[in-house]
XYZ file of N, CA and C in Angstrom:
666
model
N 0.841 -1.207 0.003
C -0.014 0.006 0.018
C 0.886 1.255 -0.012
N 0.455 2.206 -0.769
C 1.203 3.510 -0.832
C 1.048 4.237 0.504
N 2.127 4.755 0.986
C 2.128 5.541 2.252
C 2.444 7.021 1.956
N 1.561 7.877 2.368
C 1.731 9.313 2.206
C 2.005 9.954 3.577
N 3.080 10.694 3.689
C 3.370 11.425 4.908
C 2.959 12.883 4.746
N 2.351 13.435 5.769
C 1.943 14.844 5.733
C 2.480 15.520 7.005
N 3.248 16.584 6.781
C 3.747 17.389 7.884
C 2.979 18.694 7.910
N 2.185 18.894 8.942
C 1.336 20.081 9.042
C 2.033 21.193 9.841
N 1.493 22.377 9.645
C 1.947 23.500 10.470
C 0.738 24.352 10.813
N 0.331 24.323 12.055
C -0.916 24.971 12.436
C -2.072 24.426 11.645
N -2.827 25.265 10.986
C -3.996 24.846 10.196
C -3.598 24.283 8.823
N -2.409 24.523 8.402
C -1.984 24.137 7.042
C -1.651 22.642 6.993
N -2.323 21.941 6.069
C -2.113 20.532 5.894
C -3.236 19.660 6.431
N -4.054 20.205 7.317
C -5.114 19.408 7.930
C -6.181 18.975 6.904
N -6.452 19.890 5.985
C -7.485 19.548 4.946
C -6.922 18.433 4.047
N -5.658 18.455 3.770
C -5.079 17.370 2.962
C -5.292 16.029 3.640
N -5.031 15.974 4.937
C -5.216 14.741 5.653
C -6.639 14.230 5.534
N -7.605 15.132 5.733
C -9.014 14.741 5.583
C -9.316 14.254 4.170
N -8.771 14.969 3.172
C -9.035 14.581 1.777
C -8.412 13.256 1.437
N -7.246 12.996 1.956
C -6.599 11.685 1.715
C -7.445 10.532 2.244
N -8.026 10.759 3.431
C -8.855 9.724 4.044
C -10.161 9.549 3.268
N -10.705 10.662 2.757
C -12.023 10.609 2.134
C -11.982 10.126 0.655
N -10.855 10.447 -0.022
C -10.854 10.260 -1.477
C -9.687 9.413 -1.982
N -9.056 8.612 -1.087
C -8.006 7.709 -1.548
C -7.966 6.517 -0.622
N -7.209 5.500 -1.062
C -6.988 4.368 -0.177
C -5.522 4.338 0.309
N -4.852 5.476 0.243
C -3.485 5.588 0.734
C -3.449 5.485 2.260
N -2.381 4.911 2.752
C -2.127 4.947 4.206
C -1.511 6.306 4.476
N -1.896 6.920 5.602
C -1.459 8.288 5.897
C -0.722 8.338 7.216
N 0.472 8.960 7.225
C 1.215 9.189 8.427
C 1.452 10.681 8.579
N 1.359 11.165 9.786
C 1.404 12.612 9.988
C 2.400 13.019 11.071
N 2.819 14.256 10.969
C 3.604 14.942 12.004
C 3.205 16.405 11.995
N 3.466 17.108 13.047
C 3.044 18.486 13.093
C 4.170 19.396 13.565
N 4.120 20.630 13.015
C 5.028 21.685 13.416
C 4.197 22.791 14.099
N 4.814 23.584 14.943
C 4.048 24.669 15.569
C 3.609 25.707 14.532
N 2.475 26.315 14.789
C 1.974 27.363 13.880
C 2.933 28.515 13.858
N 3.491 28.911 15.004
C 4.365 30.057 15.081
C 5.821 29.565 15.131
N 6.622 30.081 14.250
C 8.026 29.742 14.177
C 8.871 31.045 14.023
N 10.108 31.072 14.524
C 10.951 32.262 14.300
C 11.147 32.485 12.790
N 11.264 33.759 12.409
C 11.436 34.060 10.974
C 12.797 33.538 10.482
N 13.830 33.607 11.324
C 15.155 33.178 10.926
C 15.734 32.242 12.017
N 16.445 31.214 11.513
C 17.044 30.226 12.410
C 18.516 30.090 12.090
N 19.363 30.318 13.079
C 20.818 30.169 12.874
C 21.214 28.698 12.787
N 20.529 27.838 13.547
C 20.869 26.428 13.577
C 19.564 25.635 13.391
N 19.076 25.580 12.154
C 17.775 24.952 11.916
C 17.758 23.461 12.255
N 18.883 22.748 12.050
C 18.895 21.329 12.369
C 18.638 21.086 13.859
N 19.304 21.863 14.684
C 19.099 21.735 16.139
C 17.702 22.142 16.537
N 17.200 23.144 15.880
C 15.848 23.607 16.184
C 14.795 22.513 15.874
N 14.951 21.909 14.688
C 14.024 20.862 14.273
C 14.149 19.650 15.189
N 15.365 19.346 15.609
C 15.586 18.187 16.505
C 14.816 18.403 17.840
N 14.784 19.630 18.318
C 14.099 19.920 19.571
C 12.566 19.872 19.404
N 12.107 20.006 18.186
C 10.668 19.927 17.934
C 10.108 18.540 18.118
N 11.001 17.553 18.052
C 10.619 16.140 18.279
C 9.493 15.719 17.283
N 9.777 15.934 15.996
C 8.845 15.552 14.935
C 8.664 14.025 14.965
N 7.452 13.585 14.821
C 7.150 12.180 14.753
C 7.991 11.503 13.685
N 8.960 10.660 14.030
C 9.855 10.074 13.014
C 9.127 9.128 12.036
N 7.987 8.629 12.456
C 7.268 7.647 11.586
C 6.784 8.297 10.313
N 6.663 9.629 10.285
C 6.182 10.277 9.071
C 7.196 10.084 7.916
N 8.439 9.786 8.233
C 9.439 9.613 7.195
C 9.452 8.178 6.618
N 8.622 7.328 7.188
C 8.456 5.987 6.624
C 7.342 6.037 5.583
N 7.571 6.798 4.523
C 6.529 7.052 3.532
C 7.143 7.017 2.136
N 6.273 6.854 1.160
C 6.671 6.924 -0.254
C 6.831 8.350 -0.711
N 5.815 9.148 -0.365
C 5.802 10.570 -0.715
C 5.439 11.357 0.552
N 6.130 12.471 0.743
C 5.801 13.372 1.843
C 5.399 14.729 1.303
N 4.332 15.292 1.871
C 3.955 16.662 1.571
C 4.192 17.458 2.840
N 5.069 18.465 2.776
C 5.425 19.225 3.966
C 4.878 20.642 3.860
N 4.086 21.035 4.836
C 3.579 22.375 4.949
C 4.384 23.176 5.963
N 5.698 22.949 5.977
C 6.571 23.653 6.869
C 6.599 25.155 6.574
N 6.487 25.520 5.311
C 6.358 26.946 4.893
C 7.434 27.813 5.538
N 8.676 27.309 5.546
C 9.749 28.038 6.176
C 11.065 27.743 5.448
N 11.760 28.727 4.982
C 12.971 28.492 4.170
C 14.127 27.857 4.920
N 14.129 27.879 6.258
C 15.168 27.212 7.021
C 14.806 25.798 7.421
N 13.535 25.585 7.691
C 13.093 24.288 8.172
C 12.822 23.282 7.055
N 12.305 23.767 5.910
C 12.023 22.862 4.808
C 13.244 22.083 4.333
N 14.421 22.674 4.180
C 15.579 21.880 3.795
C 15.970 20.809 4.835
N 15.767 21.083 6.093
C 16.046 20.074 7.138
C 15.103 18.877 6.923
N 13.845 19.181 6.686
C 12.861 18.112 6.444
C 13.236 17.333 5.196
N 13.673 18.048 4.169
C 14.049 17.392 2.880
C 15.190 16.453 3.109
N 16.169 16.906 3.912
C 17.331 16.047 4.174
C 16.927 14.794 4.962
N 16.076 15.006 5.980
C 15.626 13.853 6.780
C 14.827 12.886 5.904
N 14.034 13.404 4.991
C 13.292 12.549 4.081
C 14.242 11.780 3.151
N 15.260 12.465 2.641
C 16.244 11.783 1.785
C 17.002 10.700 2.511
N 17.399 10.992 3.731
C 18.102 10.019 4.542
C 17.245 8.779 4.845
N 15.927 8.994 4.936
C 15.010 7.897 5.246
C 14.632 7.084 4.027
N 15.038 7.542 2.832
C 14.712 6.824 1.615
C 13.359 7.150 1.009
N 12.778 8.293 1.373
C 11.509 8.752 0.797
C 11.741 9.012 -0.692
N 10.785 8.588 -1.518
C 10.966 8.758 -2.972
C 10.767 10.182 -3.445
N 9.759 10.883 -2.865
C 9.464 12.222 -3.338
C 8.984 13.116 -2.231
N 9.267 14.390 -2.366
C 8.843 15.389 -1.390
C 8.157 16.538 -2.146
N 6.926 16.847 -1.736
C 6.189 17.939 -2.347
C 6.106 19.050 -1.363
N 6.440 20.263 -1.818
C 6.512 21.458 -0.945
C 5.562 22.503 -1.424
N 4.375 22.616 -0.842
C 3.470 23.722 -1.181
C 3.968 25.029 -0.605
N 3.471 26.123 -1.171
C 3.796 27.433 -0.666
C 4.696 28.287 -1.522
N 5.304 27.666 -2.545
C 6.103 28.440 -3.466
C 7.558 28.656 -3.081
N 8.306 29.199 -4.011
C 9.766 29.338 -3.834
C 10.131 30.374 -2.767
N 9.246 31.292 -2.410
C 9.566 32.277 -1.374
C 9.778 31.653 -0.021
N 9.227 30.422 0.137
C 9.326 29.755 1.435
C 10.147 28.479 1.335
N 10.815 28.325 0.201
C 11.599 27.069 -0.004
C 12.835 27.426 -0.811
N 14.024 27.322 -0.297
C 15.241 27.676 -1.033
C 15.566 26.634 -2.122
N 15.267 27.008 -3.376
C 15.300 26.029 -4.481
C 16.725 25.478 -4.716
N 17.717 26.306 -4.623
C 19.110 25.816 -4.898
C 19.488 24.776 -3.853
N 19.224 25.058 -2.601
C 19.551 24.076 -1.517
C 18.755 22.779 -1.682
N 17.489 22.922 -2.029
C 16.681 21.718 -2.244
C 17.147 20.909 -3.456
N 17.654 21.600 -4.460
C 18.213 20.862 -5.594
C 19.430 20.047 -5.184
N 20.246 20.646 -4.337
C 21.446 19.925 -3.847
C 21.055 18.680 -3.038
N 20.047 18.848 -2.205
C 19.586 17.724 -1.385
C 18.973 16.618 -2.285
N 18.276 17.062 -3.292
C 17.683 16.097 -4.248
C 18.767 15.277 -4.899
N 19.827 15.922 -5.347
C 20.925 15.238 -6.022
C 21.686 14.345 -5.077
N 21.886 14.824 -3.841
C 22.644 14.045 -2.848
C 21.966 12.751 -2.484
N 20.618 12.792 -2.312
C 19.922 11.620 -1.821
C 19.059 10.901 -2.838
N 18.999 11.468 -4.047
C 18.149 10.848 -5.066
C 16.666 10.929 -4.787
N 16.266 11.968 -4.062
C 14.845 12.190 -3.755
C 14.287 13.273 -4.688
N 13.137 12.995 -5.263
C 12.526 13.989 -6.171
C 11.822 15.048 -5.284
N 12.138 16.321 -5.545
C 11.519 17.400 -4.757
C 10.804 18.351 -5.727
N 9.549 18.629 -5.442
C 8.761 19.564 -6.253
C 8.206 20.663 -5.329
N 8.441 21.911 -5.757
C 7.911 23.040 -5.036
C 6.782 23.635 -5.867
N 5.604 23.755 -5.263
C 4.425 24.260 -5.970
C 3.873 25.473 -5.243
N 3.503 26.514 -6.051
C 2.911 27.704 -5.466
C 1.489 27.394 -4.969
N 0.741 26.627 -5.788
C -0.584 26.235 -5.446
C -0.693 24.718 -5.570
N -1.311 24.080 -4.586
C -1.318 22.602 -4.551
C -1.985 21.957 -5.771
N -2.985 22.636 -6.318
C -3.724 22.014 -7.425
C -3.045 22.245 -8.777
N -1.769 22.661 -8.810
C -1.027 22.711 -10.074
C -0.216 21.452 -10.309
N -0.193 20.537 -9.291
C 0.658 19.371 -9.399
C 0.170 18.458 -10.540
N 1.027 18.294 -11.562
C 0.699 17.414 -12.685
C 1.045 15.987 -12.337
N 0.362 15.086 -13.004
C 0.669 13.646 -12.798
C 2.004 13.327 -13.416
N 2.878 12.690 -12.652
C 4.165 12.293 -13.144
C 4.663 11.086 -12.367
N 5.580 10.382 -12.978
C 6.062 9.139 -12.396
C 6.664 9.349 -11.022
N 7.417 10.443 -10.862
C 8.125 10.656 -9.601
C 7.220 10.842 -8.398
N 6.036 11.383 -8.631
C 5.159 11.634 -7.510
C 3.914 10.720 -7.528
N 3.867 9.827 -8.456
C 2.761 8.826 -8.491
C 2.941 7.834 -7.345
N 1.820 7.269 -6.833
C 0.435 7.445 -7.327
C -0.261 8.655 -6.706
N 0.394 9.386 -5.780
C -0.263 10.547 -5.182
C -0.763 11.511 -6.218
N 0.126 11.829 -7.209
C -0.258 12.845 -8.239
C -1.216 12.312 -9.242
N -1.575 11.040 -9.184
C -2.586 10.475 -10.033
C -4.006 10.784 -9.496
N -4.036 11.128 -8.195
C -5.317 11.352 -7.550
C -5.490 12.816 -7.106
N -4.368 13.474 -6.766
C -4.443 14.822 -6.220
C -3.523 15.750 -7.025
N -4.038 16.954 -7.250
C -3.269 17.966 -7.980
C -4.130 18.610 -9.056
N -3.560 18.730 -10.260
C -4.223 19.394 -11.385
C -5.572 18.740 -11.655
N -6.703 19.486 -11.544
C -8.015 18.811 -11.574
C -8.355 18.228 -12.944
N -9.082 17.106 -12.875
C -9.625 16.428 -14.057
C -11.014 15.926 -13.726
N -11.956 16.108 -14.638
C -13.331 15.691 -14.444
C -13.826 14.854 -15.607
N -14.888 14.107 -15.310
C -15.753 13.531 -16.327
C -17.169 14.040 -16.002
N -17.862 14.525 -17.006
C -19.203 15.089 -16.744
C -20.247 14.405 -17.592
N -21.474 14.449 -17.081
C -22.659 13.981 -17.839
C -23.653 15.157 -17.871
N -24.397 15.211 -18.926
C -25.418 16.268 -19.044
C -26.748 15.679 -19.446
N -27.786 16.458 -19.131
C -29.147 16.060 -19.509
C -29.965 17.300 -19.792
N -30.486 17.411 -21.007
C -31.326 18.527 -21.418
C -30.638 19.845 -21.172
N -29.339 19.900 -21.479
C -28.611 21.161 -21.371
C -28.095 21.525 -19.991
N -28.230 20.580 -19.027
C -27.782 20.884 -17.691
C -26.777 19.811 -17.223
N -25.916 20.160 -16.291
C -24.961 19.207 -15.730
C -25.730 18.241 -14.840
N -25.604 16.945 -15.126
C -26.334 15.931 -14.323
C -25.382 15.152 -13.431
N -24.085 15.179 -13.748
C -23.152 14.429 -12.899
C -21.739 14.995 -13.179
N -20.950 15.062 -12.105
C -19.530 15.414 -12.248
C -18.720 14.388 -11.450
N -17.859 13.661 -12.159
C -17.025 12.665 -11.513
C -15.599 13.220 -11.453
N -15.044 13.294 -10.283
C -13.714 13.851 -10.108
C -12.711 12.736 -10.303
N -11.895 12.854 -11.336
C -10.836 11.874 -11.560
C -9.567 12.270 -10.781
N -9.404 13.549 -10.615
C -8.259 14.072 -9.844
C -8.639 15.422 -9.320
N -8.289 15.699 -8.060
C -8.751 16.963 -7.491
C -7.745 17.644 -6.560
N -8.094 18.816 -6.124
C -7.220 19.603 -5.245
C -7.038 18.915 -3.899
N -5.821 18.921 -3.365
C -5.560 18.288 -2.049
C -6.410 18.859 -0.934
N -6.885 20.084 -1.054
C -7.711 20.683 0.025
C -9.131 20.172 0.009
N -9.507 19.405 -1.033
C -10.867 18.868 -1.142
C -11.856 19.750 -1.867
N -11.431 20.942 -2.322
C -12.375 21.870 -2.910
C -12.986 21.322 -4.210
N -12.251 20.501 -4.916
C -12.765 19.993 -6.226
C -14.017 19.153 -5.999
N -14.034 18.342 -4.983
C -15.183 17.438 -4.737
C -16.359 18.295 -4.266
N -16.126 19.315 -3.476
C -17.203 20.213 -3.065
C -17.787 20.963 -4.251
N -16.933 21.399 -5.155
C -17.379 22.078 -6.360
C -18.221 21.155 -7.222
N -17.786 19.880 -7.355
C -18.524 18.920 -8.172
C -19.934 18.748 -7.706
N -20.130 18.670 -6.393
C -21.469 18.484 -5.824
C -22.378 19.650 -6.169
N -21.850 20.853 -6.136
C -22.662 22.065 -6.312
C -22.888 22.444 -7.760
N -22.170 21.752 -8.675
C -22.375 22.033 -10.095
C -23.594 21.322 -10.670
N -24.071 20.295 -10.009
C -25.229 19.569 -10.494
C -26.418 20.509 -10.691
N -27.029 20.464 -11.849
C -28.166 21.336 -12.139
C -27.790 22.638 -12.819
N -26.494 22.876 -13.023
C -26.040 24.093 -13.691
C -26.149 23.988 -15.191
N -26.548 25.060 -15.854
C -26.580 25.043 -17.330
C -25.181 24.745 -17.879
N -25.122 23.961 -18.929
C -23.841 23.532 -19.486
C -22.955 24.756 -19.811
N -23.557 25.775 -20.415
C -22.773 26.937 -20.840
C -22.218 27.733 -19.651
N -22.832 27.585 -18.510
C -22.403 28.329 -17.304
C -21.437 27.537 -16.428
N -21.290 26.242 -16.738
C -20.525 25.368 -15.839
C -19.067 25.768 -15.650
N -18.279 26.082 -16.713
C -16.886 26.437 -16.433
C -16.734 27.641 -15.527
N -17.452 28.697 -15.787
C -17.361 29.902 -14.956
C -17.793 29.608 -13.506
N -18.856 28.837 -13.379
C -19.327 28.540 -12.020
C -18.331 27.635 -11.283
N -17.674 26.760 -12.017
C -16.672 25.918 -11.377
C -15.598 26.771 -10.745
N -15.114 27.777 -11.448
C -14.077 28.665 -10.931
C -14.609 29.481 -9.735
N -15.843 29.925 -9.845
C -16.448 30.678 -8.746
C -16.592 29.876 -7.480
N -17.043 28.637 -7.630
C -17.250 27.804 -6.458
C -15.921 27.510 -5.744
N -14.852 27.367 -6.482
C -13.535 27.112 -5.878
C -13.155 28.309 -4.996
N -13.460 29.524 -5.483
C -13.079 30.722 -4.720
C -13.987 30.889 -3.486
N -15.163 30.301 -3.520
C -16.078 30.389 -2.386
C -15.726 29.374 -1.289
N -15.138 28.247 -1.736
C -14.702 27.255 -0.771
C -13.547 27.817 0.053
N -13.476 27.550 1.347
C -12.368 28.093 2.131
C -11.025 27.509 1.809
N -10.553 27.752 0.590
C -9.272 27.283 0.125
C -8.140 28.002 0.882
N -7.014 27.311 1.052
C -5.877 27.861 1.775
C -4.955 28.702 0.882
N -5.226 28.720 -0.440
C -4.350 29.480 -1.332
C -4.483 30.978 -1.024
N -3.444 31.719 -1.397
C -3.389 33.139 -1.106
C -4.525 33.878 -1.787
N -5.144 34.828 -1.072
C -6.265 35.576 -1.614
C -5.850 37.026 -1.791
N -6.719 37.777 -2.532
C -6.557 39.218 -2.590
C -5.465 39.710 -3.503
N -4.955 38.871 -4.352
C -3.913 39.328 -5.283
C -3.874 38.352 -6.473
N -3.029 38.670 -7.423
C -2.869 37.767 -8.569
C -2.241 36.495 -8.102
N -2.589 35.392 -8.800
C -2.074 34.081 -8.383
C -2.953 33.481 -7.273
N -2.378 32.574 -6.535
C -3.069 31.974 -5.402
C -4.409 31.382 -5.773
N -5.449 31.801 -5.055
C -6.760 31.239 -5.262
C -7.307 31.529 -6.664
N -6.855 32.630 -7.248
C -7.296 32.967 -8.598
C -6.745 31.955 -9.634
N -5.531 31.509 -9.422
C -4.977 30.443 -10.261
C -5.769 29.158 -10.107
N -6.095 28.856 -8.862
C -6.855 27.624 -8.617
C -8.247 27.692 -9.307
N -8.872 28.817 -9.222
C -10.168 29.000 -9.892
C -10.045 28.816 -11.408
N -9.023 29.385 -11.990
C -8.813 29.293 -13.421
C -8.502 27.835 -13.834
N -7.747 27.118 -13.037
C -7.431 25.709 -13.323
C -8.737 24.874 -13.353
N -9.617 25.115 -12.409
C -10.854 24.352 -12.386
C -11.773 24.767 -13.518
N -11.804 26.027 -13.863
C -12.585 26.478 -15.019
C -12.097 25.775 -16.294
N -10.792 25.762 -16.501
C -10.214 25.099 -17.693
C -10.520 23.629 -17.686
N -10.433 23.003 -16.513
C -10.657 21.574 -16.415
C -12.095 21.217 -16.838
N -13.054 22.095 -16.393
C -14.455 21.880 -16.776
C -14.626 22.097 -18.279
N -13.959 23.058 -18.841
C -14.040 23.273 -20.283
C -13.557 22.047 -21.024
N -12.432 21.470 -20.558
C -11.902 20.285 -21.225
C -12.826 19.100 -21.100
N -13.458 18.963 -19.945
C -14.361 17.858 -19.711
C -15.584 17.972 -20.652
N -16.071 19.183 -20.876
C -17.226 19.366 -21.748
C -16.842 19.145 -23.212
N -15.649 19.549 -23.582
C -15.165 19.289 -24.945
C -15.054 17.772 -25.181
N -14.485 17.072 -24.203
C -14.365 15.622 -24.332
C -15.766 14.923 -24.464
N -16.703 15.463 -23.673
C -18.062 14.888 -23.745
C -18.661 15.132 -25.130
N -18.448 16.292 -25.696
C -19.047 16.621 -26.980
C -18.418 15.808 -28.123
N -17.214 15.316 -27.886
C -16.524 14.526 -28.953
C -16.889 13.060 -28.913
N -17.601 12.631 -27.889
C -17.959 11.196 -27.782
C -19.063 10.842 -28.767
């Protein structure tokens, strides 16, 4: 069985744990970091050691870390590499993850590391499968009846669970309105992506809108 490790920080990562349990058959192991952390750490390895992170989380195939800290994330990456984890996914973008250092760790330990600004941009790829076959860049199959959406089947969805919530609320929507409404519903769901600026939740909304457009095109070609 595939084992997914999730390292949370405060509220970040908890929705992923819920979504993993609800929409996959993966085994899930977790560890937590404090919500509040110093902005800068002179000795991050010692700091992380004192946090007493649950070591069992590193007995996983893929780890998603919501450490969201440029000093702590490399320490977690190194621990994951030493434990033989195949891949590490780092949400939150490059501003919270030192890419050059993570590249060095990746090369040193042979661990695949991906840094994503928004969790639902994760494309399916061999290095992060089977996790990325179920979670990440949204994919749907839709059915229609008399010009309305009658069913939405989520083949792959956002780790926060928003895709499945959106799918439920799209039933009964006019076909021509479905893509725009899909994007709107994602923004109404309490997504953890950054709000109030370009990118973040707006990117997530656009990804779901495009996914619905593709699903409708596929349906029309059958």
